[in-house]
Short mmCIF file of C-alpha atoms in Angstrom, two decimals:
data_model
loop_
_atom_site.label_atom_id
_atom_site.label_comp_id
_atom_site.label_asym_id
_atom_site.label_seq_id
_atom_site.Cartn_x
_atom_site.Cartn_y
_atom_site.Cartn_z
CA MET A 779 -26.68 -3.51 -22.17
CA LYS A 780 -29.43 -5.36 -19.30
CA ILE A 781 -28.44 -7.23 -16.73
CA THR A 782 -30.83 -9.40 -14.32
CA SER A 783 -30.57 -9.43 -10.43
CA THR A 784 -31.07 -12.40 -8.00
CA ALA A 785 -30.88 -10.41 -5.00
CA VAL A 786 -33.86 -11.02 -2.96
CA LYS A 787 -36.20 -7.62 -2.46
CA MET A 788 -35.89 -6.11 1.01
CA PRO A 789 -38.95 -4.38 2.75
CA ARG A 790 -38.59 -0.90 2.88
CA THR A 791 -37.37 0.28 6.17
CA ALA A 792 -36.56 3.77 7.44
CA PHE A 793 -32.98 3.54 8.68
CA ASP A 794 -31.60 6.66 10.12
CA LEU A 795 -28.00 6.08 10.78
CA LYS A 796 -27.85 9.52 13.15
CA LYS A 797 -30.63 8.82 14.65
CA HIS A 798 -29.52 5.23 15.50
CA PHE A 799 -26.39 6.52 17.16
CA ARG A 800 -27.30 9.82 18.60
CA SER A 801 -28.06 7.43 22.01
CA ASN A 802 -24.68 5.99 21.85
CA PRO A 803 -21.95 8.28 23.45
CA ASN A 804 -19.28 5.69 22.46
CA PRO A 805 -20.37 4.55 19.14
CA LYS A 806 -19.06 0.93 18.22
CA PRO A 807 -20.41 -1.33 15.59
CA PRO A 808 -24.28 -1.24 15.28
CA PRO A 809 -25.99 -3.84 17.24
CA ILE A 810 -28.73 -4.07 14.68
CA ARG A 811 -30.26 -6.89 14.16
CA ALA A 812 -27.65 -9.88 13.08
CA PRO A 813 -27.25 -11.09 9.63
CA ARG A 814 -29.76 -13.99 8.56
CA HIS A 815 -26.68 -16.39 7.78
CA GLU A 816 -25.33 -16.10 11.24
CA ILE A 817 -29.02 -17.04 12.96
CA GLU A 818 -28.83 -19.86 10.64
CA ASN A 819 -25.27 -20.64 11.18
CA GLU A 820 -24.59 -20.58 8.01
CA ILE A 821 -22.29 -18.64 4.97
CA PRO A 822 -24.92 -16.25 2.81
CA PRO A 823 -24.95 -17.90 -0.66
CA GLU A 824 -24.07 -14.11 -2.61
CA PHE A 825 -20.72 -14.07 -0.08
CA SER A 826 -19.83 -17.79 -0.05
CA PRO A 827 -16.46 -19.13 -1.28
CA ASP A 828 -18.06 -20.25 -4.59
CA SER A 829 -19.53 -17.04 -5.45
CA PRO A 830 -17.68 -14.59 -7.54
CA VAL A 831 -18.22 -11.66 -5.00
CA TYR A 832 -16.21 -13.18 -2.74
CA SER A 833 -12.46 -13.84 -2.71
CA PRO A 834 -10.98 -13.71 0.90
CA GLU A 835 -7.49 -14.35 -0.26
CA ILE A 836 -7.01 -11.53 -2.40
CA PRO A 837 -5.27 -8.52 -0.57
CA GLY A 838 -6.06 -6.28 -1.94
CA ASP A 839 -5.19 14.25 0.52
CA ASN A 840 -5.44 12.67 4.27
CA VAL A 841 -3.56 9.67 3.31
CA ILE A 842 -2.66 7.11 5.33
CA GLU A 843 -0.53 3.88 4.14
CA GLU A 844 -1.24 1.83 6.22
CA PRO A 845 0.33 -2.46 5.85
CA ASP A 846 -1.92 -3.97 8.45
CA ARG A 847 -5.49 -4.51 7.28
CA GLU A 848 -7.20 -4.72 10.70
CA HIS A 849 -5.73 -1.68 11.89
CA ALA A 850 -6.69 0.08 8.93
CA PHE A 851 -10.10 -1.24 8.76
CA ASP A 852 -10.34 -0.17 12.37
CA GLN A 853 -9.47 3.56 11.48
CA ILE A 854 -12.02 3.47 8.88
CA ARG A 855 -14.49 2.39 11.37
CA THR A 856 -13.63 4.46 13.92
CA ALA A 857 -13.47 7.77 11.32
CA PHE A 858 -17.13 6.58 10.37
CA PHE A 859 -18.50 6.73 13.60
CA ASP A 860 -16.58 9.90 14.67
CA SER A 861 -18.13 11.60 11.68
CA VAL A 862 -21.91 10.14 11.34
CA LEU A 863 -23.17 12.80 13.62
CA ILE A 864 -21.64 15.84 11.60
CA GLU A 865 -24.88 17.67 11.12
CA GLY A 866 -26.42 18.48 7.65
CA PHE A 867 -23.74 16.24 5.83
CA SER A 868 -24.01 12.69 4.50
CA LEU A 869 -20.99 10.44 4.53
CA GLU A 870 -19.29 8.64 1.55
CA LEU A 871 -17.38 5.12 1.82
CA GLU A 872 -15.47 4.32 -1.42
CA PHE A 873 -12.90 1.64 -2.51
CA LYS A 874 -10.92 3.01 -5.63
CA ILE A 875 -7.61 2.41 -7.16
CA ASN A 876 -5.04 3.75 -5.50
CA ALA A 877 -2.49 6.57 -7.02
CA ASN A 878 0.30 4.12 -7.05
CA ALA A 879 -1.51 1.59 -9.17
CA ARG A 880 -3.60 4.20 -11.29
CA HIS A 881 -1.33 3.88 -14.05
CA PHE A 882 -2.38 0.14 -14.52
CA LEU A 883 -6.08 1.11 -15.42
CA THR A 884 -5.49 1.54 -19.35
CA LYS A 885 -8.51 1.91 -21.58
CA SER A 886 -8.01 -1.99 -22.44
CA LYS A 887 -8.16 -3.00 -19.13
CA PHE A 888 -11.05 -0.68 -18.08
CA SER A 889 -13.34 -2.12 -20.76
CA GLN A 890 -12.12 -5.71 -20.00
CA ILE A 891 -13.18 -5.46 -16.04
CA LEU A 892 -16.55 -3.59 -17.33
CA LYS A 893 -17.53 -6.90 -19.36
CA ILE A 894 -16.61 -8.85 -16.50
CA LEU A 895 -19.23 -6.87 -14.42
CA GLU A 896 -21.85 -6.98 -17.12
CA SER A 897 -21.53 -10.94 -16.90
CA GLN A 898 -22.20 -11.11 -13.67
CA LYS A 899 -25.78 -11.88 -12.96
CA GLU A 900 -25.75 -10.92 -8.94
CA PHE A 901 -25.30 -7.26 -10.50
CA THR A 902 -28.01 -5.51 -11.99
CA TYR A 903 -27.18 -2.55 -14.68
CA THR A 904 -28.51 0.82 -13.22
CA GLY A 905 -27.46 3.16 -16.38
CA THR A 906 -24.99 5.37 -17.85
CA GLN A 907 -25.02 9.04 -17.19
CA GLU A 908 -23.05 11.65 -18.72
CA THR A 909 -22.27 14.94 -16.91
CA VAL A 910 -19.59 17.85 -16.28
CA ASP A 911 -17.96 18.44 -12.97
CA TRP A 912 -16.27 22.08 -12.39
CA TYR A 913 -13.83 22.65 -9.58
CA SER A 914 -11.79 25.51 -8.57
CA ARG A 915 -7.94 25.06 -8.80
CA THR A 916 -7.08 28.69 -7.87
CA ASN A 917 -9.47 27.91 -4.80
CA GLN A 918 -9.11 24.50 -3.62
CA SER A 919 -10.28 25.37 -0.01
CA ALA A 920 -13.60 26.33 -1.05
CA ASN A 921 -14.37 22.39 -1.25
CA ILE A 922 -17.40 23.44 -3.96
CA ARG A 923 -17.98 21.23 -6.90
CA LYS A 924 -20.65 22.17 -9.53
CA THR A 925 -22.17 19.22 -11.39
CA CYS A 926 -23.84 19.97 -14.85
CA THR A 927 -26.36 17.20 -16.42
CA GLY A 928 -27.51 19.14 -19.50
CA ASN A 929 -28.70 22.67 -18.66
CA LYS A 930 -29.02 21.85 -14.88
CA CYS A 931 -26.71 22.52 -12.56
CA THR A 932 -26.19 21.44 -8.50
CA PHE A 933 -23.85 22.32 -5.99
CA MET A 934 -21.84 20.31 -3.75
CA GLU A 935 -19.61 20.81 -0.94
CA LYS A 936 -17.39 17.74 -0.02
CA ARG A 937 -14.89 17.65 2.66
CA LYS A 938 -12.17 14.56 2.70
CA ILE A 939 -11.90 12.75 6.19
CA LEU A 940 -9.70 9.89 5.76
CA ASN A 941 -7.94 8.11 3.30
CA SER A 942 -6.27 4.88 3.96
CA ASP A 943 -3.96 3.16 1.23
CA ILE A 944 -4.02 -0.93 1.72
CA ASP A 945 -1.78 -2.33 -1.49
CA GLU A 946 -3.20 -1.35 -4.86
CA THR A 947 -6.78 -0.44 -2.90
CA ARG A 948 -7.61 3.25 -1.23
CA ILE A 949 -10.62 3.15 0.89
CA SER A 950 -12.05 6.89 1.27
CA LEU A 951 -14.50 8.46 3.84
CA SER A 952 -15.64 11.42 3.00
CA SER A 953 -18.79 13.92 3.85
CA GLU A 954 -20.53 15.89 1.53
CA ARG A 955 -23.74 17.86 1.60
CA GLY A 956 -25.88 19.53 -1.25
CA ILE A 957 -26.13 23.34 -1.38
CA GLU A 958 -28.05 25.64 -2.99
CA GLU A 959 -26.67 27.66 -5.88
CA ASN A 960 -28.03 31.31 -4.19
CA SER A 961 -25.87 30.58 -1.51
CA VAL A 962 -22.75 29.63 -3.54
CA ARG A 963 -19.90 32.41 -3.76
CA ASP A 964 -17.95 32.53 -6.96
CA VAL A 965 -15.10 30.30 -6.71
CA GLY A 966 -13.62 30.30 -10.09
CA TYR A 967 -14.52 27.28 -11.90
CA ASP A 968 -11.70 26.52 -14.08
CA ILE A 969 -11.15 22.70 -14.03
CA PHE A 970 -13.65 20.60 -15.72
CA ARG A 971 -14.09 16.64 -15.58
CA LYS A 972 -16.61 15.55 -18.18
CA LYS A 973 -17.53 12.33 -17.44
CA LYS A 974 -19.38 9.36 -18.74
CA ARG A 975 -20.40 6.88 -16.09
CA HIS A 976 -21.84 3.21 -16.42
CA SER A 977 -23.09 2.03 -12.93
CA PHE A 978 -24.09 -1.60 -11.37
CA GLU A 979 -25.63 -1.97 -8.06
CA PHE A 980 -25.62 -5.35 -5.63
CA GLN A 981 -27.39 -5.26 -2.46
CA CYS A 982 -26.07 -2.15 -0.72
CA TRP A 983 -23.02 -1.57 -3.16
CA LYS A 984 -22.47 0.22 -6.40
CA PHE A 985 -19.89 0.02 -9.21
CA ASP A 986 -19.33 2.86 -10.73
CA PHE A 987 -17.01 2.73 -14.15
CA THR A 988 -16.04 6.32 -15.69
CA GLU A 989 -14.46 7.51 -18.55
CA ILE A 990 -13.13 11.45 -17.88
CA GLN A 991 -12.15 13.71 -20.33
CA THR A 992 -10.46 16.88 -18.36
CA ASN A 993 -8.03 20.10 -18.38
CA ASP A 994 -6.92 19.27 -15.31
CA PRO A 995 -3.10 19.81 -14.82
CA ALA A 996 -2.59 17.00 -12.72
CA TYR A 997 -3.12 14.87 -15.87
CA LYS A 998 -1.39 16.59 -18.32
CA ASP A 999 1.12 13.83 -19.02
CA SER A 1000 -2.20 11.82 -20.49
CA ASP A 1001 -3.28 12.15 -23.67
CA ASP A 1002 -6.10 9.83 -23.91
CA ASP A 1003 -9.46 9.90 -21.66
CA ILE A 1004 -8.59 9.19 -17.94
CA PHE A 1005 -10.64 6.16 -16.37
CA GLU A 1006 -11.58 5.59 -12.83
CA ILE A 1007 -13.66 2.33 -11.21
CA GLU A 1008 -15.00 2.94 -7.36
CA LEU A 1009 -17.32 0.71 -5.41
CA GLU A 1010 -19.58 2.67 -2.92
CA LEU A 1011 -21.30 1.71 -0.13
CA ILE A 1012 -24.89 2.76 -0.18
CA LEU A 1013 -25.75 4.22 2.91
CA THR A 1014 -29.07 4.61 2.40
CA SER A 1015 -29.86 0.93 1.68
CA ASP A 1016 -32.29 -1.41 3.62
CA TRP A 1017 -29.41 -3.94 3.75
CA LEU A 1018 -27.47 -1.97 6.30
CA LEU A 1019 -30.41 -3.68 8.46
CA TYR A 1020 -28.34 -6.84 8.05
CA TYR A 1021 -24.93 -6.08 8.24
CA THR A 1022 -22.55 -4.39 10.53
CA ILE A 1023 -19.99 -1.81 9.46
CA ASP A 1024 -17.03 -3.75 9.95
CA HIS A 1025 -18.41 -6.66 7.95
CA LEU A 1026 -19.17 -4.19 4.95
CA ILE A 1027 -15.68 -2.57 5.24
CA HIS A 1028 -14.45 -5.90 5.03
CA CYS A 1029 -16.62 -7.04 2.56
CA GLY A 1030 -16.37 -3.73 0.36
CA PHE A 1031 -12.07 -4.54 0.50
CA ASP A 1032 -12.72 -8.04 -0.55
CA MET A 1033 -15.00 -7.29 -3.26
CA PHE A 1034 -13.11 -4.35 -5.01
CA GLY A 1035 -9.88 -6.64 -4.62
CA HIS A 1036 -11.37 -9.83 -6.02
CA PHE A 1037 -13.08 -7.98 -9.30
CA ILE A 1038 -10.65 -5.13 -9.79
CA ILE A 1039 -7.27 -5.32 -8.27
CA GLN A 1040 -6.93 -9.17 -9.61
CA ASN A 1041 -7.82 -8.22 -13.33
CA LEU A 1042 -5.86 -4.94 -12.99
CA HIS A 1043 -2.29 -7.06 -14.05
#
């Protein structure tokens, strides 16, 4: 499976979010360079109304059920800037199917939507990875995940910051940091999630299509594999020099709605 990308190659430029916002005591959307399309007073072709990655009409734990899109987006933006300076942690901003609509993602729907992504020339297929994640069901306060690829294992501490549900989409903001194995206490790993993940990238976005086998009691009613689709903002991407966080939150919501929610029913 090979997909070509038409994305323009950006010059490699270091962009440290923490350094960028540390000097601003009242963080606002980053006053970074305006997107080129704003300078040229035109819509960038990759987000034009004729493009398959743009669909403004499609509407799309610490959970906020917020029917007002703009209010919810503002909450995510505020939480993002409140959390960007957490020492030692990196942020993760994702769009996913919320709990109320998760049952619509059957195996056939998963395959159908995966084929749609494969057909989009804007997205580059970056590979398929198989891993096993281990969690502690009896010690959830530990927030430690053990991820194994073959015989190599890494450990990650992940903290949920905010989940906001808008229609059938969940916007999830969390912080995470890698930790050394010798500093991890035994938390009693008893829940596994065996994952096969297919990934696609476009500019500062990554779609993950994941097939999951698990012994998690939360999914005891499911006899088959579980399927997840997530859209993640790549916060280390140079494309963040060209777009504000407000723009990216709106864009991510519309893109996820266009490709995923619209094809879920």
